[in-house]
Every structure is written in C-alpha cells, then in structure tokens.
XYZ file of C-alpha atoms in Angstrom:
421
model
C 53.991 73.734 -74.606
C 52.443 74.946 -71.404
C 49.833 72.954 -69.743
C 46.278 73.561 -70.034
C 46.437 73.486 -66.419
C 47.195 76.858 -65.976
C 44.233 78.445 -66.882
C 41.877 76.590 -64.427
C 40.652 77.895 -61.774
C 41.739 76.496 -58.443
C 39.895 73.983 -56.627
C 37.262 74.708 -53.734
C 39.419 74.318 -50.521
C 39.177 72.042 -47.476
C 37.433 73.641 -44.499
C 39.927 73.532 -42.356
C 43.568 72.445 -41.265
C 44.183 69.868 -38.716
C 46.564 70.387 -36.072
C 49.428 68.189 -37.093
C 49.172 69.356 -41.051
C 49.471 73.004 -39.333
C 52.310 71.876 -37.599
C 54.182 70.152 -40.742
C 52.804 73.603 -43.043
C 54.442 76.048 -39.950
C 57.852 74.396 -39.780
C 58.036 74.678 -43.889
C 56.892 78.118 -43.549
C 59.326 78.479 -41.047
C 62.336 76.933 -43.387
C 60.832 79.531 -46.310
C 61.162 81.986 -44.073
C 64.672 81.944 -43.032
C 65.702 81.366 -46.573
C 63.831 85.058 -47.629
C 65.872 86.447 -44.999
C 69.268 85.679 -46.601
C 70.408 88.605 -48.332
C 70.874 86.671 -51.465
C 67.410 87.002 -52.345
C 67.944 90.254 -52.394
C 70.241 90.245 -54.490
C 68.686 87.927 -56.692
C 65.388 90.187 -56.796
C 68.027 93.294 -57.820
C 69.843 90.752 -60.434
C 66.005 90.311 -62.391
C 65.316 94.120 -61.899
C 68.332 94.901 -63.316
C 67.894 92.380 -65.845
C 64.103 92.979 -66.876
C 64.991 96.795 -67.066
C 67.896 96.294 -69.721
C 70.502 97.178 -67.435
C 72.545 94.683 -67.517
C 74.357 91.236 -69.789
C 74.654 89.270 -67.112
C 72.758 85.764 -67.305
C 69.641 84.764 -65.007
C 69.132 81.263 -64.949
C 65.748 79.482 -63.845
C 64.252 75.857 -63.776
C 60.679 74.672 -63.679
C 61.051 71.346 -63.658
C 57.067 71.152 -64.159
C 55.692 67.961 -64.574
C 59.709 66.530 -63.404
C 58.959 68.354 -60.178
C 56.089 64.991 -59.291
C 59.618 62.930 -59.710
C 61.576 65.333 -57.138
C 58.396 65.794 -54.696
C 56.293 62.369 -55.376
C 52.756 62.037 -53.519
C 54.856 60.125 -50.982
C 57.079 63.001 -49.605
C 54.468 64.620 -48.585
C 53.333 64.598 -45.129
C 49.885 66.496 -44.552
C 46.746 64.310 -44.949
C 44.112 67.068 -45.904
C 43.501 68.672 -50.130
C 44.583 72.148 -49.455
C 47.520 71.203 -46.875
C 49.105 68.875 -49.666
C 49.036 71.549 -51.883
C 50.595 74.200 -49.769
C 52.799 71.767 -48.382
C 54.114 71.017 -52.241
C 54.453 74.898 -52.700
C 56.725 75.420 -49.865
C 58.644 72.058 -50.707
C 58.867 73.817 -54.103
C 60.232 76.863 -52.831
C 62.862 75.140 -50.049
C 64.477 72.605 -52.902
C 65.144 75.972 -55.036
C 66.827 77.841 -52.395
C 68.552 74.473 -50.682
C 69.089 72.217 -54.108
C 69.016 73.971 -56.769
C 70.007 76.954 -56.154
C 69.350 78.960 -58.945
C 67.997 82.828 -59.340
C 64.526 81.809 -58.541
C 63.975 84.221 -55.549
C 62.323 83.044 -52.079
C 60.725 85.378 -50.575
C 58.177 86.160 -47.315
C 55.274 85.726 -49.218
C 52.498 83.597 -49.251
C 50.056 83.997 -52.089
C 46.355 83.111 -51.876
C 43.909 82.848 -55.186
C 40.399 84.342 -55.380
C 37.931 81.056 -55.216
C 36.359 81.397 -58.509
C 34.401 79.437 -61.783
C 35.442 80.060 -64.540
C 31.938 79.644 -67.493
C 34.149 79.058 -70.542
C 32.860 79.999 -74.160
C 29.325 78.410 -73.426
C 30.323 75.481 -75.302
C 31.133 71.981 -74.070
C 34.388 71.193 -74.314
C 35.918 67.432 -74.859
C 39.068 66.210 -74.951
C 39.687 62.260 -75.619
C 43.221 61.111 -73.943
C 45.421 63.508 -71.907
C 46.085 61.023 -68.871
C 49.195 62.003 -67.224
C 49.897 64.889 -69.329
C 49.818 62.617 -72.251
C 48.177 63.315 -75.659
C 44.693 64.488 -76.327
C 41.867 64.529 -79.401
C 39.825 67.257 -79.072
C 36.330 67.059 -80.094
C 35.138 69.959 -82.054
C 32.757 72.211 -80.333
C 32.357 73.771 -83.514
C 31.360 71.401 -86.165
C 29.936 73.682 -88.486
C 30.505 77.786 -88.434
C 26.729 78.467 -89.699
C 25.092 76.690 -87.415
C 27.013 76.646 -83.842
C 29.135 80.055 -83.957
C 26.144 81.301 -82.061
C 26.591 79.169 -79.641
C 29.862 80.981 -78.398
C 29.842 83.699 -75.704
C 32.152 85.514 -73.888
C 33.426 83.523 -70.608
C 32.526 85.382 -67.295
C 34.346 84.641 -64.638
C 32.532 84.114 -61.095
C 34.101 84.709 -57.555
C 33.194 83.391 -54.676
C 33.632 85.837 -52.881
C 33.114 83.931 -49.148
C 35.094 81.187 -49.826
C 37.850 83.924 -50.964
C 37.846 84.866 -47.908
C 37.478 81.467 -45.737
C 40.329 80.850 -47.625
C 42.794 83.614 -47.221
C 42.058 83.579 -43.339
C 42.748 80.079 -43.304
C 45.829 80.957 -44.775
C 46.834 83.365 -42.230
C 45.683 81.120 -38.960
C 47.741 79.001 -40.416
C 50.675 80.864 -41.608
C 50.149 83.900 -39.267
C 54.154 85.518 -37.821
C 56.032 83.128 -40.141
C 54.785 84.712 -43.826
C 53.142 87.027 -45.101
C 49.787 86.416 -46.292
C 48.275 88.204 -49.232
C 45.224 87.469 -51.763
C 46.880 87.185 -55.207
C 45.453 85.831 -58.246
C 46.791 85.039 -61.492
C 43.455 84.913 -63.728
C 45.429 83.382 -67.116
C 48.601 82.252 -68.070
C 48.446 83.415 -71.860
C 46.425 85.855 -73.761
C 47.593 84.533 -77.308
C 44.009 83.568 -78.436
C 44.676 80.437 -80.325
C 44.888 78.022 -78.178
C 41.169 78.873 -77.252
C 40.606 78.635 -80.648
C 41.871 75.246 -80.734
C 39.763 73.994 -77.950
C 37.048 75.292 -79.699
C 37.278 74.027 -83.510
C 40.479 71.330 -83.114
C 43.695 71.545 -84.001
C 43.364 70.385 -87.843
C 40.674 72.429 -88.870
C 42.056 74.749 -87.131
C 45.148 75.216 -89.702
C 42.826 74.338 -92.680
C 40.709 77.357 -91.730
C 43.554 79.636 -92.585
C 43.381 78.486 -96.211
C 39.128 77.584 -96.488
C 37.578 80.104 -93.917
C 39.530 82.881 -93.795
C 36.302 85.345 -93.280
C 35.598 82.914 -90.454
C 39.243 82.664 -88.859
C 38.784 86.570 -88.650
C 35.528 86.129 -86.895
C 36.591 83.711 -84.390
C 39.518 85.528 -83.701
C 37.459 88.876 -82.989
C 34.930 87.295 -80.859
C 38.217 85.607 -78.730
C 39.631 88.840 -78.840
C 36.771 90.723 -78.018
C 36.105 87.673 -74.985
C 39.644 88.779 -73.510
C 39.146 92.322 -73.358
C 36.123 92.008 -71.840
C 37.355 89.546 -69.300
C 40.389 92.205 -68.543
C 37.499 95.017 -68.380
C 35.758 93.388 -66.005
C 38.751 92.413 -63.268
C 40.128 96.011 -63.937
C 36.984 97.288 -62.704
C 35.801 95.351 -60.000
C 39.550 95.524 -58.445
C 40.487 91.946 -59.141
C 44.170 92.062 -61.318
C 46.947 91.529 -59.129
C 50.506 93.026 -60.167
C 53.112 90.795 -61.733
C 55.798 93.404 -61.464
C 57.561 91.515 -58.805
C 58.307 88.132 -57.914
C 55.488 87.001 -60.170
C 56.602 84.371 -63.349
C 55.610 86.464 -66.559
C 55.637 85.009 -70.588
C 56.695 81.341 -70.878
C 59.902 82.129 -68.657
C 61.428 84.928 -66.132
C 60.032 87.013 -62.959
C 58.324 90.251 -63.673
C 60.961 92.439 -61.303
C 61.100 95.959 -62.966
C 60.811 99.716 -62.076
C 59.192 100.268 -66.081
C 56.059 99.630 -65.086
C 53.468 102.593 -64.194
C 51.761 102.103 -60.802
C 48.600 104.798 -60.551
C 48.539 103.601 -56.620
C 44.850 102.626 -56.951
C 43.633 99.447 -58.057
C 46.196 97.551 -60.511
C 44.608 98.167 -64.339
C 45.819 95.919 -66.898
C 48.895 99.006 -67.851
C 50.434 98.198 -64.548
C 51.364 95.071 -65.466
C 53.069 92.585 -67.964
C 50.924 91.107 -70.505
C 51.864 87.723 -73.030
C 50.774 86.507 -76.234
C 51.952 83.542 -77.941
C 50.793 81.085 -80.611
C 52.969 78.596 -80.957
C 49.637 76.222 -82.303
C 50.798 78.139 -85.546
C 54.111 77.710 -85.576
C 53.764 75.567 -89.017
C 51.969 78.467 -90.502
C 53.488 80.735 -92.832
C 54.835 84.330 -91.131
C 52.049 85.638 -93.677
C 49.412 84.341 -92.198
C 50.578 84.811 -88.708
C 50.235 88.513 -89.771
C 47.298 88.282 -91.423
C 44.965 86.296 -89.161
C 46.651 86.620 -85.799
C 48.679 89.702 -85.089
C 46.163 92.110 -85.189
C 44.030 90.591 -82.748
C 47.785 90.201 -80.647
C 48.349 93.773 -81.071
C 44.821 94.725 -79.507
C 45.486 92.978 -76.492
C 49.408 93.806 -76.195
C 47.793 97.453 -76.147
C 46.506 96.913 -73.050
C 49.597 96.065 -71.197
C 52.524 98.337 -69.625
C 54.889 95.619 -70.917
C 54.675 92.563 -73.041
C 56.329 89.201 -74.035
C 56.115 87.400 -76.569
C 56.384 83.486 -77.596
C 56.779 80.213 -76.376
C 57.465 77.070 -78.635
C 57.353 78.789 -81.569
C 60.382 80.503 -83.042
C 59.866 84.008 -83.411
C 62.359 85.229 -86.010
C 60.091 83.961 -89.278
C 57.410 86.280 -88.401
C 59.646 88.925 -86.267
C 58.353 91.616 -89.216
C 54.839 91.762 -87.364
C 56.246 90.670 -83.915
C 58.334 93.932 -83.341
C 55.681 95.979 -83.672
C 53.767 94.648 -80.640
C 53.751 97.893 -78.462
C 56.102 97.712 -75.373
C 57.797 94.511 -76.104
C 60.098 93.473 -73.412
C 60.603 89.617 -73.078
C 60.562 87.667 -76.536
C 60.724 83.504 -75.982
C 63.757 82.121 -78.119
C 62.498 78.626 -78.399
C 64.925 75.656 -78.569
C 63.706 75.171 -82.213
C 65.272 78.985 -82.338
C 67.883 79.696 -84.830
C 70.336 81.266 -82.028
C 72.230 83.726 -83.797
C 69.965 84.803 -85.841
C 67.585 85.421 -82.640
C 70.442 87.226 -81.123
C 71.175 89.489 -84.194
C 67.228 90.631 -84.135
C 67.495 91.156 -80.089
C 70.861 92.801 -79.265
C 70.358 94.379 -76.059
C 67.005 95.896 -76.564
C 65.036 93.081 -75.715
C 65.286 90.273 -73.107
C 66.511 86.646 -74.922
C 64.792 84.387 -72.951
C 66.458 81.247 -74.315
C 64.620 78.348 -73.428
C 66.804 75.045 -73.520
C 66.279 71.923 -74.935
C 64.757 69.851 -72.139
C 65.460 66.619 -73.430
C 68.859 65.374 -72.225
C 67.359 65.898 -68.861
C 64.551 63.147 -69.476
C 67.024 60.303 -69.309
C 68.179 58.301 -66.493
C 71.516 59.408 -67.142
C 71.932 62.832 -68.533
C 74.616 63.648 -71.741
C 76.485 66.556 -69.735
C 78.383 66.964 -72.908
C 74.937 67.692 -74.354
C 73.460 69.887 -71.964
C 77.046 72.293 -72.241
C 77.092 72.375 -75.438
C 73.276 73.542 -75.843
C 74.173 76.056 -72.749
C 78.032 77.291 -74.123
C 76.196 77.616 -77.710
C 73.110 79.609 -76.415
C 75.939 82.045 -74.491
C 78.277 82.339 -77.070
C 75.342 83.667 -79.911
C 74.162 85.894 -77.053
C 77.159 87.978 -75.999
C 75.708 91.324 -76.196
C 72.189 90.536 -75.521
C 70.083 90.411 -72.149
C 70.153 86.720 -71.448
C 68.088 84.355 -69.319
C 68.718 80.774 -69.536
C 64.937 78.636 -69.005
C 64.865 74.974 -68.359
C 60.852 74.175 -68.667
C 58.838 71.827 -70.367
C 60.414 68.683 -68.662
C 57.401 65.807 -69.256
C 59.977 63.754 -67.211
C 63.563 63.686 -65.408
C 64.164 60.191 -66.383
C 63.819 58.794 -62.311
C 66.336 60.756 -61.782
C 65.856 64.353 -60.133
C 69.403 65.113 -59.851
C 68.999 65.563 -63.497
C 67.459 69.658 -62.493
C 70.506 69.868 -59.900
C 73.060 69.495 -62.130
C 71.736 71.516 -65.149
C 71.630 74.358 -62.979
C 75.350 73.804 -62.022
C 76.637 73.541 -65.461
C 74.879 76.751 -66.557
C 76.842 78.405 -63.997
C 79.848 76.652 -64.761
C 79.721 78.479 -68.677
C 78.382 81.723 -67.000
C 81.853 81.768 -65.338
C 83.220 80.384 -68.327
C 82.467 83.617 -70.542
C-alpha cells in the first residue's frame, strides 16, 4: 500500500543554502548530469514511450525501494547540514544509485523539479491516527462518529499556495543548481484519486466495510461529496494554471513513467485531459466485485472522465471486479498485484493494456535473499505474460533486511529471465 506520505504537501523550505551544502548539492548535480547525457537515457525514455503507447512486448523493469531506500541512503550518508539541502541531496543520491547501481529503466534525466509551497485544509475535520511510527501500523480515530450529526462537518479541501515562498524556492533552486540542471516548478498535487482511502481517514477502516452492508444511502453520500471534493480540487488547479504534465518522466498509477505521444497537449495551460489520471481502492479489496460496482465505480468513472489516460489498481487484484473496471474510459495501465492470479490477469490484458506486474517484495526483506524465490516469482510473471505489454515493479519494500544489495540484485535477475525468454 502506498504511503500516506504522498499526499502531503511539502514542507516550508530553509532560507537559504550554505556554501559548502551548495558545493556537495553542485558536484551531485554535476554526477546527474553527466549520467542524462548518456544516450542510454534516451533510449530508455524511447523504451517507456514505446512501451506506454502499446508498441511494443518488450519488458521495462523499475525499483522503488521506498522505505528500503533509508537502508541504501541512511541519515548518515548524507553530507549537507541544512532541511532542504538533505532533501535534495537524497534526491540526487536517489537518482545517481539508479543510473550507477542499479541500473534499471528508471531514466535520469537534466531535470530538476521544484513543488509549489502550499497547505493543504483537508475535509475540515480533524484527523487522528494512533500508531504509525516508522511506517508502522495505525488506529484511526473516526472523524465521523455518527452520519446525522457530523456529515456536516465535511467540506471540500482547498488547497492554498504560497505563492512567495514558491518562488523563494524555485530561485533557490536555480542559484543553486544554475548551468548543471535544469530547473523547473513542477508539482504533483496527489498521488491517487481512488476516493476511499479519504474515506477511510474519515470514518475508519471497519466501519468503513460495515457501511457497505448498514449505510448504503450514506456510503453513496460520502462517496459523492469525495467525489464531488476531487473535481473541484482538479477545477480549481486547471484554472488557475497549477497541473503539471505527467506525460514524461513523471511516475504515474502505483508503478511506470508516464512517457507517451497519446496524450492531447492544447499548448496552453495543462487541463486535467493532458494528463494521466489513477484510481485505486485496494481498502476494498475484501469486498465483493458487486459492491465495488455498486458503491465505488461510478464515482471512479466520474473522475477517470476527466483524464486523457488512466490506470488503474494497486494492492488489490483487479480481475474479480474487471466487469466494471474495463469500462473506465481510456484505460491504459492496470496494477496486477502480487495477490494477482497471473494468467488469468494476462488472459483479460493481452496486448491492449499495460500489465504492470508488481512483485512480491518480500524475499527482498531478509538479510539474505531466496534468489530461487525471487526467479521464480519473475520467470512465472514472464512466462503468463508472453503476449502482453509487461513492466516488472519492485515497490512496497517496508525493509531490505540490512542488506541493500538485496534492490541490486533483483534488478539483475529480472534481466537475467528477460534474456532468458
């Protein structure tokens, strides 16, 4: 499951960088910058296009390590001393151990992206969550105890630039990184549009699935307003200028790069068409495909209509409610879980849609990985896909066991049964 993390907005930054963090962030920059410059990011950037457009079988393979990458790049390798230099610092770290370690179709590019400084006001509710340390479990407290008497309670978030430390920030970014990259202002103002998890936050997790059976006028009612909340959140951006394009070198869904030619462009600001939109609920994934269709697709639909392409999924398996799925309008990218049946996932897709087969992340969370494991999970996953438009995602890793080669060599055997087939 992705982390909550995702969705916040970033932090305010520092005021300034000093001298010797600019000097550590312009030799990174520098490192970055020669990697862009080998033609096999261009390649790479064709392989996705290629891929993302249906034009060709051949396999893209990607790891986010996520919360594995604090095991690869601990607190202690890094060597700037201010907030917003150890964060850009981890970024191009990131970046370098991809193109240098790795080595996987993750492409490195010139770029350096900058995020609007902005609150976000949430559903005008309080929201609590008991637990979560270290990306550990949480309780959620109900906001919403009781639907007659705090659904009122609940408005639309509204999201709030500032608009001067937007800009501090972005010309920080370019004093700093100024003839090495290119600096651009690029925000990415949610990770998913799926609408439950919101929901969740809002009424907890349990009641949450009982609604579906005591409240069903009231599941439809939250799901409007949270429906209603997103389009009105996309409205608002679209107007006032603020979506960026993810039609590039931009991570789309719950896995892959949004390189494609499919997408409209009007060559104004980007609207909402121009780019890839994502829904998911994999908070119902014990839910019957019934009820999926009942109390969640429609609102799904709505906001897939807004979007010039569209994934779908994420922990859930998709082929028990595929019936509604497939009718979400420009589907594209459809997340084939590791709880997926494979060949039955691969018998739905063929070569109209992009597989994007996420592998089980658990052999890589011990000290010393099963490689047996991990190649049969990776020669299984192949072998149900031949004919289909495959990427092969390793995400969700809570851990790599102490042991960071772990991400290393799970990219090298997933080359090793590309070649194989």
């Amino acid at each position: 499951m992705e982390e909550a993390s995702k969705n916040r907005a970033p932090d305010k930054p520092s005021a300034d960088i000093s001298k010797k963090d600019r000097e550590i962030l312009r030799k990174l920059a520098t490192q970055v910058a020669e990697l862009a410059a080998d033609p096999l990011q261009a390649q790479k950037a064709a392989l996705w296009k290629a891929h993302n457009d249906l034009k060709t079988q051949e396999p893209v393979v990607f790891i986010d390590p996520e919360n594995g990458w604090h095991e690869i790049l601990p607190e202690s390798a890094l060597a700037c001393e201010g907030q917003t230099a150890r964060g850009w610092e981890f970024e191009l770290r990131k970046r370098i151990h991809h193109g240098t370690v790795f080595k996987d179709d993750f492409v490195i590019d010139g770029v350096f992206n900058v995020p609007h400084v902005y609150t976000d006001t949430g559903w005008g509710v309080k929201l609590v969550r008991k637990g979560g340390e270290n990306g550990g479990a949480y309780h959620i407290e109900k906001a919403i105890e009781d639907y007659e008497r705090d659904f009122e309670k609940v408005h639309y978030p509204h999201i709030l630039v500032d608009y001067e430390a937007s800009d501090r920030l972005l010309a920080l970014a370019q004093a700093t990184f100024g003839g090495l990259l290119s600096v651009r202002r690029h925000t990415q103002w949610w990770w998913s549009l799926g609408l439950t998890w919101s929901y969740i936050d809002l009424r907890g997790l349990e009641d949450f699935l009982c609604d579906f059976l005591l409240e069903g006028e009231w599941v439809h009612r939250m799901m409007e307003l949270l429906c209603r909340g997103a389009l009105d959140m996309l409205d608002k951006l679209e107007r006032d200028g603020l979506l960026c394009s993810n039609s590039g070198n931009q991570y789309v869904g719950s896995g892959g790069f949004g390189f494609t030619d499919a997408l409209p462009c009007a060559g104004g600001p980007v609207r909402a068409m121009d780019m890839w939109g994502f829904v998911e609920s994999q908070e119902t994934v014990s839910a019957s495909p019934e009820l999926y269709g009942e109390f969640i697709f429609p609102y799904h639909q709505r906001i897939a209509e807004r979007f010039g392409l569209n994934c779908y999924g994420c922990c859930e398996p998709f082929e028990p409610r595929w019936q509604y799925v497939r009718q979400l309008p420009r589907l594209r990218r459809i997340s084939c879980s590791p709880w997926s049946d494979r060949a039955a996932a691969a018998a739905l897709l063929e070569n109209r849609y992009i597989s994007s087969i996420k592998l089980n992340p658990s052999p890589l969370s011990r000290p010393r990985m099963n490689e047996e494991e991990v190649r049969a999970h990776l020669r299984a996953a192949l072998e149900a896909n031949r004919g289909c438009i495959p990427e092969l995602i390793m995400k969700d890793n809570h851990t790599l066991g102490g042991n960071p080669s772990n991400a290393t060599r799970w990219v090298e055997i997933a080359r090793e049964e590309i070649a194989r087939l």
